[in-house]
Short mmCIF file of C-alpha atoms and ligand atoms in Angstrom, two decimals:
data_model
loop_
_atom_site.label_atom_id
_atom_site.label_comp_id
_atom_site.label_asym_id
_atom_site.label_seq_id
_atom_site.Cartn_x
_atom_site.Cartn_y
_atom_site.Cartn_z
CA UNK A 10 0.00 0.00 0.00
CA UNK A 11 3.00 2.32 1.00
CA UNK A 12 4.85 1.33 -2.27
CA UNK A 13 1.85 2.20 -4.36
CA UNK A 14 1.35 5.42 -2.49
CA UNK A 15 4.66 6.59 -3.31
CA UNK A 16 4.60 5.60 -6.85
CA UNK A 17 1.31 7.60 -7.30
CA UNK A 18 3.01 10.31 -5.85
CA UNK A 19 5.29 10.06 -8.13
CA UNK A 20 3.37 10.11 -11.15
CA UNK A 21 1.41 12.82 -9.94
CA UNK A 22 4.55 14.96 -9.71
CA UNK A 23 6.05 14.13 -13.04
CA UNK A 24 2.27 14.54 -14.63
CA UNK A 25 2.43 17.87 -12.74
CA UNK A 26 5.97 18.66 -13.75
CA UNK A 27 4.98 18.11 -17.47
CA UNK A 28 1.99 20.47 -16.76
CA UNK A 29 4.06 22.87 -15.75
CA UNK A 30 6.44 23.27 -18.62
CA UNK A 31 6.98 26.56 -19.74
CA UNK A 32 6.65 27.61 -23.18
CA UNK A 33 7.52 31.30 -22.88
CA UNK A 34 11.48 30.12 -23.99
CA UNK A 35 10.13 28.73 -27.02
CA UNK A 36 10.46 31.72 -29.39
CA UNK A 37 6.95 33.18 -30.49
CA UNK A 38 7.88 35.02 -33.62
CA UNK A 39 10.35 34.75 -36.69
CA UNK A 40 11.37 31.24 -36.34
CA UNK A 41 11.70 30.00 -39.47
CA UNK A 42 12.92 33.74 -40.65
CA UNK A 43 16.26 35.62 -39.93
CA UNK A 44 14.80 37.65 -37.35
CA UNK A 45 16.24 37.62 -34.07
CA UNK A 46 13.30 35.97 -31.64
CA UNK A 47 11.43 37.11 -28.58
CA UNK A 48 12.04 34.92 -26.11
CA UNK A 49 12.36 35.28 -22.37
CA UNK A 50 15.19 33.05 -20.80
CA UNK A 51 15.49 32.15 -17.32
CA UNK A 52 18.63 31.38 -15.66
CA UNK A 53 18.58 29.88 -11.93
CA UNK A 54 21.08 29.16 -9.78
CA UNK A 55 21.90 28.57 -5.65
CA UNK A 56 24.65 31.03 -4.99
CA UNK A 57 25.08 34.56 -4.05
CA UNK A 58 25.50 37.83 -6.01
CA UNK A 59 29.07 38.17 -5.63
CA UNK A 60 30.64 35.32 -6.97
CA UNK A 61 32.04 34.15 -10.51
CA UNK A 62 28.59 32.15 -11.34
CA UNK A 63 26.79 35.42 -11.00
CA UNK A 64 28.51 37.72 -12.50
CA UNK A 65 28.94 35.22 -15.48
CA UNK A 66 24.94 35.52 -15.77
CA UNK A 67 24.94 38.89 -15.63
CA UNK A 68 27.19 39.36 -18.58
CA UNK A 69 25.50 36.79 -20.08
CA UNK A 70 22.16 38.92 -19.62
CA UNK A 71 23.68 42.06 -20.51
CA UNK A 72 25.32 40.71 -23.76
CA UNK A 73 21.93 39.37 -25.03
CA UNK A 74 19.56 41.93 -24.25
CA UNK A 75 21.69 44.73 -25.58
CA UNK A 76 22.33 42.49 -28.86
CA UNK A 77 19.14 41.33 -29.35
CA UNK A 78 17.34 45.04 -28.98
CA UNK A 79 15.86 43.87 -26.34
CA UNK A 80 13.52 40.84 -27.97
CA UNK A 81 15.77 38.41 -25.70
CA UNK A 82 14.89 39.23 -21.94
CA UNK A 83 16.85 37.19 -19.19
CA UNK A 84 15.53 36.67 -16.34
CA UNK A 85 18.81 35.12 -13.43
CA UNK A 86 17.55 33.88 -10.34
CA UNK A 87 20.29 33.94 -7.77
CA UNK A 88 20.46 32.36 -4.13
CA UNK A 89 18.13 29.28 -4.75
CA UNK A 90 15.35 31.72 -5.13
CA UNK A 91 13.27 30.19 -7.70
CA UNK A 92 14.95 26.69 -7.81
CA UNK A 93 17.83 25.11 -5.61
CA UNK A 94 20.04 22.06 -5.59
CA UNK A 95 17.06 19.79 -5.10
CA UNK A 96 15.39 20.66 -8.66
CA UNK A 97 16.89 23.16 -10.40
CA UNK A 98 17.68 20.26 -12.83
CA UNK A 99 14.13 19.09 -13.43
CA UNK A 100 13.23 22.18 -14.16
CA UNK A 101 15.59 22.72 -16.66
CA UNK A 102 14.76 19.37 -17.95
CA UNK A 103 11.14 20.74 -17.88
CA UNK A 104 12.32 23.56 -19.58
CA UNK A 105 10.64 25.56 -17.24
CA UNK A 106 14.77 27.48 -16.89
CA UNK A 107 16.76 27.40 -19.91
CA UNK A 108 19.65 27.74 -17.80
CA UNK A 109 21.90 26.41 -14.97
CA UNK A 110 25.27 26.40 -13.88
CA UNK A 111 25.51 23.39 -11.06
CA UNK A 112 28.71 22.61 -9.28
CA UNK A 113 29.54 19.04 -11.21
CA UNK A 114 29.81 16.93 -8.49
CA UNK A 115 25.93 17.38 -7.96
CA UNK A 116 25.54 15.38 -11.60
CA UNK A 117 27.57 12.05 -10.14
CA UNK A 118 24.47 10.40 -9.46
CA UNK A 119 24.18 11.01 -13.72
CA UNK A 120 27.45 10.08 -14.46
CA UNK A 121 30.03 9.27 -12.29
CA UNK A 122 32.87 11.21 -14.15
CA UNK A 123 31.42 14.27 -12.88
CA UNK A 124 33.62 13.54 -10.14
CA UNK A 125 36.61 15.02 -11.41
CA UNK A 126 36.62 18.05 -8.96
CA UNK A 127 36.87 16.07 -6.64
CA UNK A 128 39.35 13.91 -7.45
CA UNK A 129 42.16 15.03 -4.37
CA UNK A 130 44.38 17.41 -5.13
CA UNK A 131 44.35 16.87 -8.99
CA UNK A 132 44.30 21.22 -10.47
CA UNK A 133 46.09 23.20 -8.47
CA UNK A 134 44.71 26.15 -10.25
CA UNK A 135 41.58 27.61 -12.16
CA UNK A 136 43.99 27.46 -15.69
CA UNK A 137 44.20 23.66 -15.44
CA UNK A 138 40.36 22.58 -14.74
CA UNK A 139 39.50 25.10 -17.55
CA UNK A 140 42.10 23.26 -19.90
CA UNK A 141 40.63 19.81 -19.00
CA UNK A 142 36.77 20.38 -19.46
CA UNK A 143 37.74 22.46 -22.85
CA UNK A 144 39.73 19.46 -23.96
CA UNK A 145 38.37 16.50 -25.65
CA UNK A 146 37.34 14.40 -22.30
CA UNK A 147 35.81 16.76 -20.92
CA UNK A 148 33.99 18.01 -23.56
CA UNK A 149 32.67 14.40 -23.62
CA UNK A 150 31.71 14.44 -20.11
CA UNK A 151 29.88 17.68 -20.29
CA UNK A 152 28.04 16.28 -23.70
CA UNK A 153 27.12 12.89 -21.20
CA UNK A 154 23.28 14.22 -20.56
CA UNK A 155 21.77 14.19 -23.74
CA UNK A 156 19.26 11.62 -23.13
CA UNK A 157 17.89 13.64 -20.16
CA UNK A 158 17.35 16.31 -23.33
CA UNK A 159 20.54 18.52 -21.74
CA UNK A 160 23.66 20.08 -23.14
CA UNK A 161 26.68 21.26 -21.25
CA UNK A 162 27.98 23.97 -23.33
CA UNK A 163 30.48 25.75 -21.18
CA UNK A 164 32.85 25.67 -17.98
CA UNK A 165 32.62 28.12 -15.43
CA UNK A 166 34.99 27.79 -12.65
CA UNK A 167 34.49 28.81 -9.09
CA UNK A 168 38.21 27.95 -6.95
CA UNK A 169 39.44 25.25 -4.46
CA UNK A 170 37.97 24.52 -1.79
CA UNK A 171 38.71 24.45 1.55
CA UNK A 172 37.70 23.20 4.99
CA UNK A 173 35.92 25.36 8.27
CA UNK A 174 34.09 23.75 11.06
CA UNK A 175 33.17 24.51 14.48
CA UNK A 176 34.88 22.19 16.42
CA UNK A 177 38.80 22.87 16.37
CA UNK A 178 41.86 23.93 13.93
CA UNK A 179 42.82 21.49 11.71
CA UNK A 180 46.33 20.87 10.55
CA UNK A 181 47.01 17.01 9.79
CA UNK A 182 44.48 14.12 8.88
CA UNK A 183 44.06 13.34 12.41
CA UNK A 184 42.47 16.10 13.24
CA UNK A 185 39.38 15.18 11.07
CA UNK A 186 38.53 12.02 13.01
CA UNK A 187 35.18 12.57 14.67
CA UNK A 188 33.90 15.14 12.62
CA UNK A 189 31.25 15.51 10.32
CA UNK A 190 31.00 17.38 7.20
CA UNK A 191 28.81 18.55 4.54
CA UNK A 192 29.67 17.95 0.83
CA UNK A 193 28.25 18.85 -1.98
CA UNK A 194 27.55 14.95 -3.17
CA UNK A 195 28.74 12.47 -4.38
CA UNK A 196 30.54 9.19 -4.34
CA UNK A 197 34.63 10.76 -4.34
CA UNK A 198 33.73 13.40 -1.60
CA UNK A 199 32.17 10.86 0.72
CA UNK A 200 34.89 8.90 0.32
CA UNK A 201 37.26 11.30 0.87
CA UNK A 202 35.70 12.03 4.92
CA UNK A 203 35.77 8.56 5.14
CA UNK A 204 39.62 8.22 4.31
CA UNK A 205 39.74 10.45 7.16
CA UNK A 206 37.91 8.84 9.77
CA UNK A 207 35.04 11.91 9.63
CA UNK A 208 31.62 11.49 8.32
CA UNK A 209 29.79 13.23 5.54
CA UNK A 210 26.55 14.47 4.55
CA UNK A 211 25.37 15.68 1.11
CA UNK A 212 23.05 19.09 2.01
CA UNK A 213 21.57 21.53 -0.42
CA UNK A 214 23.54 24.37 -0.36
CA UNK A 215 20.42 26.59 0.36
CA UNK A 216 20.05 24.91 3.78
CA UNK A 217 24.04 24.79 4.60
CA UNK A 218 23.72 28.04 6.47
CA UNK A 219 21.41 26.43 8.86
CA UNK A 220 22.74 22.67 9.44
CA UNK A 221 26.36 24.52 10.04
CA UNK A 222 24.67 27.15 12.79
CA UNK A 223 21.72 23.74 14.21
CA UNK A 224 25.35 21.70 14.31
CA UNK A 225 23.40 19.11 12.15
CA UNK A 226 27.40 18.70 10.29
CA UNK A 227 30.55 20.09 12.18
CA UNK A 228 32.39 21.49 9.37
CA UNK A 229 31.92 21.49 4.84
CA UNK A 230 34.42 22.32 2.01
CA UNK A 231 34.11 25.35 -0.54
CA UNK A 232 35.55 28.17 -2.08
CA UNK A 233 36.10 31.52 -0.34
CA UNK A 234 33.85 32.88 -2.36
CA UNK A 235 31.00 30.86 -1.53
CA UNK A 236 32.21 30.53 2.34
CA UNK A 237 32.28 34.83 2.59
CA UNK A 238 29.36 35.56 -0.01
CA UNK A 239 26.89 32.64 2.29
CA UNK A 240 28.88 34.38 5.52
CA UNK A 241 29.42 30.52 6.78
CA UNK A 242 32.42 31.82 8.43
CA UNK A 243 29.81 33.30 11.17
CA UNK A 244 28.54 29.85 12.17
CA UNK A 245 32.06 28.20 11.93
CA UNK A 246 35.42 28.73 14.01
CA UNK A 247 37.94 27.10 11.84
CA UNK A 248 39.31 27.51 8.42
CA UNK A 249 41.69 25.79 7.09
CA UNK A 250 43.45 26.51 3.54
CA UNK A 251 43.19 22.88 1.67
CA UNK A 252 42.85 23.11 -2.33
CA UNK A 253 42.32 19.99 -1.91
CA UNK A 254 39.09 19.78 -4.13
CA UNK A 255 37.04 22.15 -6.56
CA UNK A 256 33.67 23.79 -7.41
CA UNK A 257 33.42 24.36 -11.09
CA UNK A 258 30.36 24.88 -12.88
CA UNK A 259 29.20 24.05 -16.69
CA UNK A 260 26.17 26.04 -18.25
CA UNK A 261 23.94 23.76 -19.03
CA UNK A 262 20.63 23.95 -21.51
CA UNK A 263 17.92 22.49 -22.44
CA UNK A 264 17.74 20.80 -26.06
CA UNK A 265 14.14 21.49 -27.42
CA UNK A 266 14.77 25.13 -26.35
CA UNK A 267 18.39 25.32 -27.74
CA UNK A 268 17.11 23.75 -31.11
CA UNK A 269 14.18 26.15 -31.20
CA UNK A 270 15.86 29.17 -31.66
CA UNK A 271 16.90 30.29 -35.46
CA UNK A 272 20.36 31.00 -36.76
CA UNK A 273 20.31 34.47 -35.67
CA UNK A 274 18.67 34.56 -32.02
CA UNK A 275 21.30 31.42 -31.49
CA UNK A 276 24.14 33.65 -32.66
CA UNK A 277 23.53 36.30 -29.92
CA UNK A 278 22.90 33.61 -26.97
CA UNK A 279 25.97 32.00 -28.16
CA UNK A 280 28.25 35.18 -28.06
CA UNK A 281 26.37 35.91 -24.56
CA UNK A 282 27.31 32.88 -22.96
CA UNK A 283 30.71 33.38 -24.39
CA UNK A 284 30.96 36.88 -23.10
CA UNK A 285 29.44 35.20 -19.85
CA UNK A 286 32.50 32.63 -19.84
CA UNK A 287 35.18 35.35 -20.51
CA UNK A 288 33.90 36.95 -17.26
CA UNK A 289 33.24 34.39 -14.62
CA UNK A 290 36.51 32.93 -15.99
CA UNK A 291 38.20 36.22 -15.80
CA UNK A 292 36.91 36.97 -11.93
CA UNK A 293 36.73 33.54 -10.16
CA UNK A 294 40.63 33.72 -8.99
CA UNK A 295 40.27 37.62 -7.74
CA UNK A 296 36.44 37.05 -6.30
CA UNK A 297 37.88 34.13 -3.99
CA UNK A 298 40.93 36.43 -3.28
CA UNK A 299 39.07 39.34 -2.08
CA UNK A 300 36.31 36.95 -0.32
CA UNK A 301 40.10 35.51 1.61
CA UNK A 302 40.43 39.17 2.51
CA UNK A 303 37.43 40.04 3.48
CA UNK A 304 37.14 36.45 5.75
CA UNK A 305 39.95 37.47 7.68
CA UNK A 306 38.81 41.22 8.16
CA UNK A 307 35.97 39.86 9.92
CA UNK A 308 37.92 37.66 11.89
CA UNK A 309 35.58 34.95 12.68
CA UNK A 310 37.16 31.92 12.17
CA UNK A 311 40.83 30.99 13.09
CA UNK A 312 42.95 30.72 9.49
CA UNK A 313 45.43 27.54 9.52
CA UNK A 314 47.93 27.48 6.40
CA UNK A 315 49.35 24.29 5.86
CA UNK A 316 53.14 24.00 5.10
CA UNK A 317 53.70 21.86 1.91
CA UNK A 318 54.97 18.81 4.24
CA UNK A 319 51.61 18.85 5.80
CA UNK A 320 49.58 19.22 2.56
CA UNK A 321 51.85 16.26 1.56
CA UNK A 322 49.78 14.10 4.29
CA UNK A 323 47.25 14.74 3.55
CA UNK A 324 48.01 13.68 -0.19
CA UNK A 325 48.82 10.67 0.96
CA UNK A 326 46.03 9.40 2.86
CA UNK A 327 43.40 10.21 0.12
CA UNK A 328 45.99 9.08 -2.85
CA UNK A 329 43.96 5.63 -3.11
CA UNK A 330 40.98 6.88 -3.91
CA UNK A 331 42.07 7.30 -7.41
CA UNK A 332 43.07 3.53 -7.50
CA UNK A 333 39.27 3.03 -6.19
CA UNK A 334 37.63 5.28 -8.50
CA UNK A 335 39.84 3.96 -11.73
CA UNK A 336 36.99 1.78 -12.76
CA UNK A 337 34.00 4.17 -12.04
CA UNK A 338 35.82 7.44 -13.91
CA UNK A 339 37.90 5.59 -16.37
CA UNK A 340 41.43 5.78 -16.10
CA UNK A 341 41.50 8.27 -19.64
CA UNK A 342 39.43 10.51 -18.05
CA UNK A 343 41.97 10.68 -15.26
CA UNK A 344 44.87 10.71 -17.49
CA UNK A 345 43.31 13.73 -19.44
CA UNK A 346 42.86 16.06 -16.03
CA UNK A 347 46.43 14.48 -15.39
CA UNK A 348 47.41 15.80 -18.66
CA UNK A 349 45.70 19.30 -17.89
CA UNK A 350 46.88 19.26 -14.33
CA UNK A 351 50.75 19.45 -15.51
C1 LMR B 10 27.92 24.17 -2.83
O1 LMR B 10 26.87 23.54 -2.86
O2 LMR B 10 28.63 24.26 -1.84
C2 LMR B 10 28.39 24.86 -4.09
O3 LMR B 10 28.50 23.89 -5.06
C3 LMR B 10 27.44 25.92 -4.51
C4 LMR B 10 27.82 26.52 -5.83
O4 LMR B 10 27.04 26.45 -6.76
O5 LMR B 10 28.92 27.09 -5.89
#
């Protein structure tokens, strides 16, 4: 009876899901003509005004509105406010958004080579996750949800990331042991806290805020973007500079919309989301500088810097889980961000 009540819920959902589908992003004039289409586009995603993914919308947004003469309207809805981690991507799928720009490791559950970023310690820099998803694998990877009716079209990075929790500083392995942490998802991450005797908990980012100040996890991993922008470092005590995994993003888009639009509305959203690379590329190392700064202005938590010989131990302990995850990624995959990585 229980089963059967769930799977009615479920159908119900999906059959309101369908209902819902917008069809405002399907152009309404000039589609089979050279004239650019009106069309309004939404764009959702989870994080805050002033960080790369933003400001990569907004250029985005600027780009194609001034282009198009204004027949292209954008809509970007920032901080989870229309849709969050939870279903931002049946939405898009929906096409009720024609745009999102997830952190990958939320897509492992899709495909388990989303994992990259999280593989331990593999970029030590924005330059060399940018030159692996442009390459040929990752290109690949990014192409990996068609059947869900979804392109990846472009890589947005955010930064490293890097530990806080509540508890105490942390400086070696050890000092994880007990501890529990949010991560974004994902089969590498949770792996990862387990390598290091802590526990782990995937939470929407929308609700991290909260579990860090109930104490429902101890501690999570990001960027210093994301840690300053969400102001974790108010309901944390502890930071501690890692780079020991990444958030990067791809744009993604749905099919039927992309394929709807003619040659010359697709030539302005194409240059937009170019113009929208060129700038979340261009500010994702500064933002997370400046977010560093502005983290220990407030002086909230307590900032450890680990010497190399430390980071090295860290290496160490979590070096298996590439031997582990061989299978699961494929070991070209992992020789391509190898290849990027040097
Ligand atoms: C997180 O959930 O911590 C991040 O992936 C959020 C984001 O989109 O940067």
């Amino acid at each position: 009876m229980k089963k059967f009540a769930i799977s009615l819920f479920v159908l119900i959902s999906m059959i309101f899901l369908v209902a819902c589908q917008s069809d405002e992003a399907i152009p309404v004039s000039g589609e089979s003509s050279n004239e650019v289409q009106e069309l309004k586009i939404k764009f959702a995603h989870v994080v805050a005004e002033n960080t790369p993914k933003h400001k990569g919308a907004v250029a985005m947004k600027e780009y194609i509105e001034k282009e198009s003469g204004g027949k292209i309207e954008v809509e970007i809805y920032p901080n989870s406010s229309l849709f969050g981690d939870q279903d931002e991507y049946q939405n898009l799928v929906a096409n009720n958004i024609q745009f999102i720009a997830p952190d990958l490791t939320k897509f492992v559950g899709n495909n388990p080579q989303f994992n990259v970023p999280a593989l331990p310690f593999m970029f030590d820099n924005d330059e060399e996750a940018i030159a692996f998803w442009d390459g040929e694998k990752g290109k690949e990877v990014l192409s990996s949800l068609k059947n869900d009716g979804v392109l990846g079209l472009s890589m947005w990075p955010n930064g490293g990331k890097h530990l806080t929790n509540a508890k105490h500083a942390i400086s070696s392995p050890e000092d994880l042991k007990g501890l529990k942490f949010r991560t974004q998802g994902g089969q590498v991450l949770e792996s990862i806290y387990t390598a290091l005797g802590a526990g782990s908990e995937s939470i929407p980012f929308g609700e991290l805020y909260t579990a860090l100040d109930q104490g429902v996890v101890d501690g999570q991993e990001n960027t210093f973007s994301n840690i300053e922008s969400k102001k974790f470092d108010e309901v944390q005590k502890y930071m501690t500079i890692m780079n020991h995994t990444r958030v990067d993003y791809a744009v993604f888009t749905n099919t039927k919309f992309w394929d709807s639009m003619n040659a010359e509305t697709k030539k302005i959203v194409e240059a937009g989301l170019a113009a929208g690379t060129e700038v979340a590329r261009a500010e994702a190392k500064s933002l997370n500088e400046k977010a560093l700064e502005t983290i220990k202005e407030r002086g909230n938590v307590e900032i450890v810097e680990l010497t190399p010989e430390q980071i090295e131990e860290f290496r160490k302990v979590l070096e298996p889980i590439y031997e582990e995850y061989k299978d699961e990624i494929g070991a070209d995959v992992i020789e391509a961000a190898r290849q990027a990585a040097e």
